[in-house]
Short mmCIF file of C-alpha atoms in Angstrom, two decimals:
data_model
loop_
_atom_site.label_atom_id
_atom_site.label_comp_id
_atom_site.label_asym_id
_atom_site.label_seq_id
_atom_site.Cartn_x
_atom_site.Cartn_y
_atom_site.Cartn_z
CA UNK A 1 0.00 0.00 0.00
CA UNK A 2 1.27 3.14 -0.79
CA UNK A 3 -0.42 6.72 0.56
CA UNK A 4 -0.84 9.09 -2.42
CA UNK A 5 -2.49 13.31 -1.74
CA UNK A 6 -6.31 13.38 -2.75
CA UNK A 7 -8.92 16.04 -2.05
CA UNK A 8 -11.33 13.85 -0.15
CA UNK A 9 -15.14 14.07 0.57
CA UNK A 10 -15.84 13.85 4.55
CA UNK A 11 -19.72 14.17 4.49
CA UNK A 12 -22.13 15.47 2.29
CA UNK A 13 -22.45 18.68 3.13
CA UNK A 14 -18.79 19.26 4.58
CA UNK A 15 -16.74 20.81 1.92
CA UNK A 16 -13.83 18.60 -0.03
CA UNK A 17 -10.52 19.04 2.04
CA UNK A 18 -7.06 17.80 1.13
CA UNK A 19 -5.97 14.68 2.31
CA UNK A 20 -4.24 11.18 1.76
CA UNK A 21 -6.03 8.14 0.38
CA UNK A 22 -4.20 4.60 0.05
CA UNK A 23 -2.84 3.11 -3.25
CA UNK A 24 -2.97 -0.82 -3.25
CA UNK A 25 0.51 -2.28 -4.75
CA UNK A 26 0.76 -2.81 -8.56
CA UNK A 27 0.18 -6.79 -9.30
CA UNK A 28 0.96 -8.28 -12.49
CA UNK A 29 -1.61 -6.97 -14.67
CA UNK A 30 -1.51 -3.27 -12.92
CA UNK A 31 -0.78 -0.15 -13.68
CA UNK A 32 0.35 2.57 -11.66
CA UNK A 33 -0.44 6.35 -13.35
CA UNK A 34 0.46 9.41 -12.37
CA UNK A 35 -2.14 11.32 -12.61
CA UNK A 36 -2.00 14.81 -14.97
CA UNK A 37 -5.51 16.06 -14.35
CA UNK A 38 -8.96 15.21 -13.60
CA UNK A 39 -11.97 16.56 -14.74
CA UNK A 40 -14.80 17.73 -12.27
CA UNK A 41 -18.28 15.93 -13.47
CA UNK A 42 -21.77 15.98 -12.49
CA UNK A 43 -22.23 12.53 -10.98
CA UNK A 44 -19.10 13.50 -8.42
CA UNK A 45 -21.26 16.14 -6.51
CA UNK A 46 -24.12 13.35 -6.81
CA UNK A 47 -22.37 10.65 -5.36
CA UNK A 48 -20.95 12.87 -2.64
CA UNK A 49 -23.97 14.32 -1.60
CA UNK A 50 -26.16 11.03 -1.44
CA UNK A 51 -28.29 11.76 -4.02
CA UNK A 52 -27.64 8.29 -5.53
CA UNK A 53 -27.51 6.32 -2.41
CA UNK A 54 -25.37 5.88 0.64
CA UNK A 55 -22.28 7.10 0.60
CA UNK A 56 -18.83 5.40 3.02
CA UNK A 57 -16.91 8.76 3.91
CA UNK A 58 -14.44 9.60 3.35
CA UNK A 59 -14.21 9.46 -0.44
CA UNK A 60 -12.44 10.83 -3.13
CA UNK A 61 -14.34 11.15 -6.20
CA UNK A 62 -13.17 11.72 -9.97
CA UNK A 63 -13.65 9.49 -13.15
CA UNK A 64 -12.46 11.21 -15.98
CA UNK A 65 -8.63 10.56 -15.03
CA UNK A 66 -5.76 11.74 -17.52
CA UNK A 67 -1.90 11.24 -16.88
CA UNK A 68 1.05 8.90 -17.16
CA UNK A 69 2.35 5.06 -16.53
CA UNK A 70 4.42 5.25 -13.79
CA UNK A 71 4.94 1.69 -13.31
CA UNK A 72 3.58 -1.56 -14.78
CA UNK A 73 3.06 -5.00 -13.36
CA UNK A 74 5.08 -7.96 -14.44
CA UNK A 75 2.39 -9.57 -17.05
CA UNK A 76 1.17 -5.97 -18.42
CA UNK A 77 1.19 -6.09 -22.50
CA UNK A 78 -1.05 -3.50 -23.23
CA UNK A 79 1.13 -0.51 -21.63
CA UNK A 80 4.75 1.00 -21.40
CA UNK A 81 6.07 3.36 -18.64
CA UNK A 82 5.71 7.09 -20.23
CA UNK A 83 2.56 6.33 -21.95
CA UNK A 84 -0.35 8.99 -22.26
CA UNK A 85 -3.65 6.86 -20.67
CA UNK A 86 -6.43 7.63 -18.92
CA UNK A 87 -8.95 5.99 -16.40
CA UNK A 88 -12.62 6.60 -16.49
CA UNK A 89 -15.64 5.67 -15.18
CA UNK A 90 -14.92 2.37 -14.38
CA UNK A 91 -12.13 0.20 -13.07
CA UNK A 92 -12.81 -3.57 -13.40
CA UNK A 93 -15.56 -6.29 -14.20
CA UNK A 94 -16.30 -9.77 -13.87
CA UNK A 95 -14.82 -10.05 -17.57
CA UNK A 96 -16.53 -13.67 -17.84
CA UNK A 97 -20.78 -12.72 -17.65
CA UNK A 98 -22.33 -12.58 -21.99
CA UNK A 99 -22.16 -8.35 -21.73
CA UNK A 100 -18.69 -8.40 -20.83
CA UNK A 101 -17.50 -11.19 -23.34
CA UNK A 102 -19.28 -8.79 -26.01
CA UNK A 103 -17.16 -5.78 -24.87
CA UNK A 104 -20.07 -4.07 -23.07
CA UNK A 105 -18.45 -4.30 -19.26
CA UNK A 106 -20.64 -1.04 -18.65
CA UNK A 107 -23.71 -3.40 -18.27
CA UNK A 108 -21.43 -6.43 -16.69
CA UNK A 109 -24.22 -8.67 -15.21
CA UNK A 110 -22.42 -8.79 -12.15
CA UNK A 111 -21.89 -5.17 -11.79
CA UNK A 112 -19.07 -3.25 -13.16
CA UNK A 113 -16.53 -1.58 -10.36
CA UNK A 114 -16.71 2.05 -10.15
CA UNK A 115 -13.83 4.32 -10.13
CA UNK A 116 -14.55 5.48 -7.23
CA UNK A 117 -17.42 4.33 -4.38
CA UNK A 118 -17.61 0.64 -5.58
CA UNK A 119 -15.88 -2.33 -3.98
CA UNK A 120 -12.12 -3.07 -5.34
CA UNK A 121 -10.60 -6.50 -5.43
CA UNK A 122 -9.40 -6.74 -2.09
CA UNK A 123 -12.84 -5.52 -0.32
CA UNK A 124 -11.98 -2.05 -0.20
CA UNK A 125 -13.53 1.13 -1.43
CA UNK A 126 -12.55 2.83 -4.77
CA UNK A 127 -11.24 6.33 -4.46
CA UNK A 128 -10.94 8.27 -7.68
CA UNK A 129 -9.15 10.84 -9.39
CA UNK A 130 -8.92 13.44 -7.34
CA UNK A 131 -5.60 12.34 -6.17
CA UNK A 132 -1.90 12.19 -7.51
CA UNK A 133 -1.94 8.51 -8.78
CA UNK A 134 -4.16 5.81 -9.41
CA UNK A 135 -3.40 1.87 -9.85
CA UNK A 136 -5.68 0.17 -12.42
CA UNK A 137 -6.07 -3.34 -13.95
CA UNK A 138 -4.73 -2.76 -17.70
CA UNK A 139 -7.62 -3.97 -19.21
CA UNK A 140 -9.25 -0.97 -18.13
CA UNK A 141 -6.54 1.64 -18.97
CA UNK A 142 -7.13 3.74 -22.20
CA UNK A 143 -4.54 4.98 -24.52
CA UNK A 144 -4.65 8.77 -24.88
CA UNK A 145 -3.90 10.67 -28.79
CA UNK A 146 -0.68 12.06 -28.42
CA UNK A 147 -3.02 15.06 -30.80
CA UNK A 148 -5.34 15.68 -27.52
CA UNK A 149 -3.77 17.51 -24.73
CA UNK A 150 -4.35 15.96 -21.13
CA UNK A 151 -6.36 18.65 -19.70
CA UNK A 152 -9.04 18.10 -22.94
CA UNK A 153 -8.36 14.69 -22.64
CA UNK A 154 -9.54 14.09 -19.28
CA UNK A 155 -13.34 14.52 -19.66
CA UNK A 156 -13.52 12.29 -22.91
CA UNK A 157 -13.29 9.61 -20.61
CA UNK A 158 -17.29 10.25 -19.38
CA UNK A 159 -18.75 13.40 -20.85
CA UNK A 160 -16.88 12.13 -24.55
CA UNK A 161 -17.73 8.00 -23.79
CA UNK A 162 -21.21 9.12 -22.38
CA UNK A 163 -22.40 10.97 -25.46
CA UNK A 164 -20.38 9.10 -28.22
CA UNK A 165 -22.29 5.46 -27.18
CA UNK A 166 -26.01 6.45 -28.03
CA UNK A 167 -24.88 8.33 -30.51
CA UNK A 168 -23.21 5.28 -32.16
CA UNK A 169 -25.80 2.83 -30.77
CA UNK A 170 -28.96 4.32 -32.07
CA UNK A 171 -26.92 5.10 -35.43
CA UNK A 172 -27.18 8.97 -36.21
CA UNK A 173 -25.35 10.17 -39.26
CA UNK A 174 -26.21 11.56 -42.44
CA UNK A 175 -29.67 11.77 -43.14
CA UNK A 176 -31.23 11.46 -39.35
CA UNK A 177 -32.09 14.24 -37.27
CA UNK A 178 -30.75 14.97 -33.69
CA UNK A 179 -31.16 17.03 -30.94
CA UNK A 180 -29.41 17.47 -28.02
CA UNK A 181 -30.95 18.25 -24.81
CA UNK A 182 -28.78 20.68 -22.31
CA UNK A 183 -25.87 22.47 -23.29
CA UNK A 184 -23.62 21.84 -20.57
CA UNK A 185 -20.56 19.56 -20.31
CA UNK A 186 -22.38 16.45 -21.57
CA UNK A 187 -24.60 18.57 -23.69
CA UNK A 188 -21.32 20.36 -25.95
CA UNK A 189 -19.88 16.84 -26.29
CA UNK A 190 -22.97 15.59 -27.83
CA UNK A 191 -22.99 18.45 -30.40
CA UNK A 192 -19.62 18.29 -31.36
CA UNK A 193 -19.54 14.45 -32.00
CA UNK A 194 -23.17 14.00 -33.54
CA UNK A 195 -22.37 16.62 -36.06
CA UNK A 196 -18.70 15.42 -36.96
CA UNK A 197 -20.95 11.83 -37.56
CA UNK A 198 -23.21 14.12 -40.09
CA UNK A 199 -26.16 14.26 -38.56
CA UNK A 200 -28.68 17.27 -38.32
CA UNK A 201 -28.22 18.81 -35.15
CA UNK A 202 -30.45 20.79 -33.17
CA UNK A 203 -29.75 22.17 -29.50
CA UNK A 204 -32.89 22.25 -27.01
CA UNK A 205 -31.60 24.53 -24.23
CA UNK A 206 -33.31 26.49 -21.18
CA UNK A 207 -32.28 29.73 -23.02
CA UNK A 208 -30.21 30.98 -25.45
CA UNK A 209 -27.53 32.47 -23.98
CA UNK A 210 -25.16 29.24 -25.22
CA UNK A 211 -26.46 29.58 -28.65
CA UNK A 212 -23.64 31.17 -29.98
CA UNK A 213 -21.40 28.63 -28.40
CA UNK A 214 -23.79 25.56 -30.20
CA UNK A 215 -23.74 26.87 -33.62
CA UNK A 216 -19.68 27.38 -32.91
CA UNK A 217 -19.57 23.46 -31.98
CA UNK A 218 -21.68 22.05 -35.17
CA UNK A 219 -25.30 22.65 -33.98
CA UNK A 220 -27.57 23.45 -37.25
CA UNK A 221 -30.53 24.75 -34.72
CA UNK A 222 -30.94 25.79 -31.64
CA UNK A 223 -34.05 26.42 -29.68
CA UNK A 224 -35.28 27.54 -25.93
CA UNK A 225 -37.32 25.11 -24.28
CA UNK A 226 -38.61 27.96 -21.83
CA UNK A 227 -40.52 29.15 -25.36
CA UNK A 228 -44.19 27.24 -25.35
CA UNK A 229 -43.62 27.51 -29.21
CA UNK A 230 -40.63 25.38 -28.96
CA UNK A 231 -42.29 22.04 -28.14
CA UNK A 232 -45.16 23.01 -31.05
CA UNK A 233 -42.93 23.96 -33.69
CA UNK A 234 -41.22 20.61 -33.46
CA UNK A 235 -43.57 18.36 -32.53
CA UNK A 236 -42.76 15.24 -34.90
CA UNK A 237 -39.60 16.50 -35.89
CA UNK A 238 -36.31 14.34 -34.70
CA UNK A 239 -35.29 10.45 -35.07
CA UNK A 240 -32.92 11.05 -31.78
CA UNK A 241 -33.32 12.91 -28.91
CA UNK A 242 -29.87 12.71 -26.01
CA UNK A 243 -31.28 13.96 -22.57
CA UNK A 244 -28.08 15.24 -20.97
CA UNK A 245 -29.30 17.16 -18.23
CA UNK A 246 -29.66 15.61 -14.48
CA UNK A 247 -32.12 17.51 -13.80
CA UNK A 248 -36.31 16.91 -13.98
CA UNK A 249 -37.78 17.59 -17.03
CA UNK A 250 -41.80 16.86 -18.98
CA UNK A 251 -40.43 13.88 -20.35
CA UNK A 252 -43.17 13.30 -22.45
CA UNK A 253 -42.85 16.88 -23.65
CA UNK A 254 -39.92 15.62 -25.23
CA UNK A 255 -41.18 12.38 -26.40
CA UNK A 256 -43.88 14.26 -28.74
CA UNK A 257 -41.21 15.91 -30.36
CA UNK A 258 -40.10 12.50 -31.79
CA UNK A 259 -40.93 11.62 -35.27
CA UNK A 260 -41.97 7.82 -36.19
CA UNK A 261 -39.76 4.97 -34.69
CA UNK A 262 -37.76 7.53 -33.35
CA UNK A 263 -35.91 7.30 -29.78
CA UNK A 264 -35.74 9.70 -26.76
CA UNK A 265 -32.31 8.21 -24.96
CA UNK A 266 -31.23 9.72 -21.51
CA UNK A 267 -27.64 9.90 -20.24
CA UNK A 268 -28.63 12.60 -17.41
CA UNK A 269 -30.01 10.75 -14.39
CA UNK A 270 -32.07 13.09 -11.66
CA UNK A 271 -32.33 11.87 -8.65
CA UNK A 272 -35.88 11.47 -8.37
CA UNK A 273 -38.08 9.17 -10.76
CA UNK A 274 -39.34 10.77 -13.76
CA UNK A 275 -42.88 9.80 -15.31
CA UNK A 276 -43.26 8.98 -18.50
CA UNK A 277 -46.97 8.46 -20.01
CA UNK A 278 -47.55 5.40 -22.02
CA UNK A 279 -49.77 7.16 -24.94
CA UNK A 280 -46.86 9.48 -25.31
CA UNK A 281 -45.12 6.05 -26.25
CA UNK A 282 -47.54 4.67 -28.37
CA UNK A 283 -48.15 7.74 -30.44
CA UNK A 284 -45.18 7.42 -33.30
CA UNK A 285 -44.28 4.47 -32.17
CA UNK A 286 -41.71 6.44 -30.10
CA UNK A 287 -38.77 4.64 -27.81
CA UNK A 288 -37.71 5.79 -24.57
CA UNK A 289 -34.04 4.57 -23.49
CA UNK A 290 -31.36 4.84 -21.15
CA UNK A 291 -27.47 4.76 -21.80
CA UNK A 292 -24.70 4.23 -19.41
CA UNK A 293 -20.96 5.43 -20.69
CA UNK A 294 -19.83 2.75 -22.72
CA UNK A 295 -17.44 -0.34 -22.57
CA UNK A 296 -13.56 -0.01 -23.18
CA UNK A 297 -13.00 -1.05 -26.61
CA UNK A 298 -15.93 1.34 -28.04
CA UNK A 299 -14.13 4.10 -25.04
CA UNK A 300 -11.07 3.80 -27.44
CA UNK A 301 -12.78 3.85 -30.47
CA UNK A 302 -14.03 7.29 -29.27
CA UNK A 303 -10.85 8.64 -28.52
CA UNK A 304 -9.64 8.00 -31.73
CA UNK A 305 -12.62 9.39 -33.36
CA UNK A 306 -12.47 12.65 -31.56
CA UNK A 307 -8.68 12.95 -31.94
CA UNK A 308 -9.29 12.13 -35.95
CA UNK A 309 -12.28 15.36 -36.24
CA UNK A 310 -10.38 17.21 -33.81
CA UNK A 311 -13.00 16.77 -31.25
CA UNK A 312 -12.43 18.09 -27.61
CA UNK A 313 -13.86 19.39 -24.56
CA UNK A 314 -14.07 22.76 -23.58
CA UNK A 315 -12.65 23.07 -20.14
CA UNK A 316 -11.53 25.60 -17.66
CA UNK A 317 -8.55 24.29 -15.33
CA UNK A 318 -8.37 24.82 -11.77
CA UNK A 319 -6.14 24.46 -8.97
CA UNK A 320 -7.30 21.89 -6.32
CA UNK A 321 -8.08 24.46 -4.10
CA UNK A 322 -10.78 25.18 -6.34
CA UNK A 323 -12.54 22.92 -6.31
CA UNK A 324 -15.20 23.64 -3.94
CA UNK A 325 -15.76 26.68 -5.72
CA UNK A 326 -15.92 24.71 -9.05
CA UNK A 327 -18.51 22.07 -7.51
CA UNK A 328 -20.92 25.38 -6.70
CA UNK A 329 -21.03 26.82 -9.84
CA UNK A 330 -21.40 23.70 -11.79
CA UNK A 331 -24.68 23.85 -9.26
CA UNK A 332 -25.06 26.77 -10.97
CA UNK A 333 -24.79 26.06 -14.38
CA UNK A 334 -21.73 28.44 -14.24
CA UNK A 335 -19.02 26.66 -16.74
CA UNK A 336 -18.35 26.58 -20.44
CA UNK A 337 -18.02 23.77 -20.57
CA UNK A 338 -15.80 21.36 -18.32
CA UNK A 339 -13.56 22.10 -15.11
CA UNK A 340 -10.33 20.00 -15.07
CA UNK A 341 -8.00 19.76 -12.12
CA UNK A 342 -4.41 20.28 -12.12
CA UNK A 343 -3.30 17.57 -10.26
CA UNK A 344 0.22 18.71 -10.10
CA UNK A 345 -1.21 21.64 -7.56
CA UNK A 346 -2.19 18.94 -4.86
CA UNK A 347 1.72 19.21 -4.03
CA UNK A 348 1.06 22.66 -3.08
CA UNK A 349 -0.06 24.35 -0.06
CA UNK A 350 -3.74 24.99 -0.16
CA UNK A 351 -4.80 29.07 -0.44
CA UNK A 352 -8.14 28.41 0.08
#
């Protein structure tokens, strides 16, 4: 075991404070990263504050995990010390169940291990990315595009994976119609990559004060869901709808804006159920569907796609002593588009 810095969860109200965390020791088919930066999502302010169940403090939270090998174990072929990698949402798998024999390990039958919050090999709980290193089966390790800096690298490995699988999944491209609901850091990920696979891309946001932004990133439309009109206008209108936003919403509102055999998938999970109506369902023959990240092979498939269209998050990077300011405006809907922490400023004092 090896104690590494982290900024660490205590409670879930009790701001993040830094800390240690331990490090089990790299076995054969480890690896050992040092960790470059880690980007600042949604589901870790979730997690932390129990919106998604109970929670063993202290944790340290943080899936979308870019850096270097620092060290491999004996029977690692898939990595080199000094290679560009990164870690995301999840960190093992039963590896033997049908979904993870067909490269889906994000819907192992057994249940997948979290990055951070889920039970590791030896009984203990993950801790994630908010820390200086990580140690991680290989199998689970992504190679990073030497083209895609670390800091825009980082939150490919949720917001990017996240997006890219329903996107690929429920086929758009040329010819289909998309929209993209939220324009946050899910939301911008969803635009870029659904209009570098050629589909017609429309934005549903709150307002449009990001419109600008969404046209910038590849969006063909973009609309206000606060406008009545809105939901009239296109009633009938798209083949796929991606619900990025983790917040409640008329679901079936958005369902009637789907045009025949067309599919409403959500990625953003509130914490409280949503209800859907039935009729809404049966009208159109409509689909309602839910999408969780996506396995490792299709992960690196996604990384090379963005680093081929030049695909990449737009972040704002932050000293770990930001954070806590960083979790409160992403609260707020306060960040264009991504906060990524420098890791390399956990080895400095805290000013805040």
């Amino acid at each position: 075991m090896s104690s590494v810095r982290a900024y660490t969860a205590t409670s879930p109200t009790a701001p993040l404070t830094p800390g240690t965390i331990e490090r089990r020791e790299v076995g054969p088919h480890d690896v050992l990263i040092d960790i470059a930066y880690a980007g600042v999502c949604h589901s870790d302010i979730h997690t932390v504050r129990g919106d998604w169940g109970r929670v063993p403090y202290p944790l340290t939270v943080g899936h979308e995990i870019a850096g270097v090998v620092a060290h491999v174990g004996s029977e690692v072929t898939r990595h080199r010390v000094g290679d560009r990698v990164g870690v995301g949402c999840m960190v093992d798998s039963c590896r033997e169940c049908v979904n993870c024999r067909a490269g889906v390990e994000q819907y192992c039958l057994r249940g997948f291990t979290d990055t951070y919050n889920g039970t590791d090999r030896d009984g203990s709980v993950t801790q994630g990315g908010y820390s200086e290193q990580i140690v991680v089966d290989e199998h689970f390790v992504l190679r990073l595009p030497e083209s895609i800096p670390f800091e825009r690298a980082a939150p490919l490995l949720c917001a990017g994976i996240t997006t890219y699988s329903p996107l690929r999944t429920w086929k758009a491209g040329p010819g289909t119609r998309v929209a993209v609901v939220g324009m946050g850091g899910l939301g911008h990920m969803a635009v870029k990559i659904a209009h570098a696979l050629g589909a017609e891309v429309t934005v549903l946001s709150q307002s449009l004060k990001k419109r600008e932004d969404g046209l910038r990133f590849g969006a063909d439309h973009y609309h206000a869901t606060s406008d009545p009109d809105t939901f009239t206008r296109l009633a009938g209108t798209f083949d796929l709808i991606v619900n990025t936003v983790s917040a409640s919403i008329d679901m079936d509102a958005y369902l009637d804006l789907l045009a025949l055999d067309g599919t409403l998938v959500s990625v953003g999970a509130p914490p409280e159920p949503v209800p859907v109506t039935l009729f809404t369902l049966f009208e159109n023959r409509r689909s309602f569907a839910g999408s969780k990240i996506g396995g490792i092979d299709q992960t690196q498939e996604m990384l090379d796609f963005c680093a081929e269209h030049d695909i990449a998050p737009e972040v704002e990077v932050i000293g770990a002593d930001q954070v806590n300011d960083a979790w409160e405006r992403v609260m707020a809907s306060d960040v264009r588009y991504r906060f990524v922490i420098d890791v390399a400023t956990l080895r400095e004092p805290a000013t805040a």
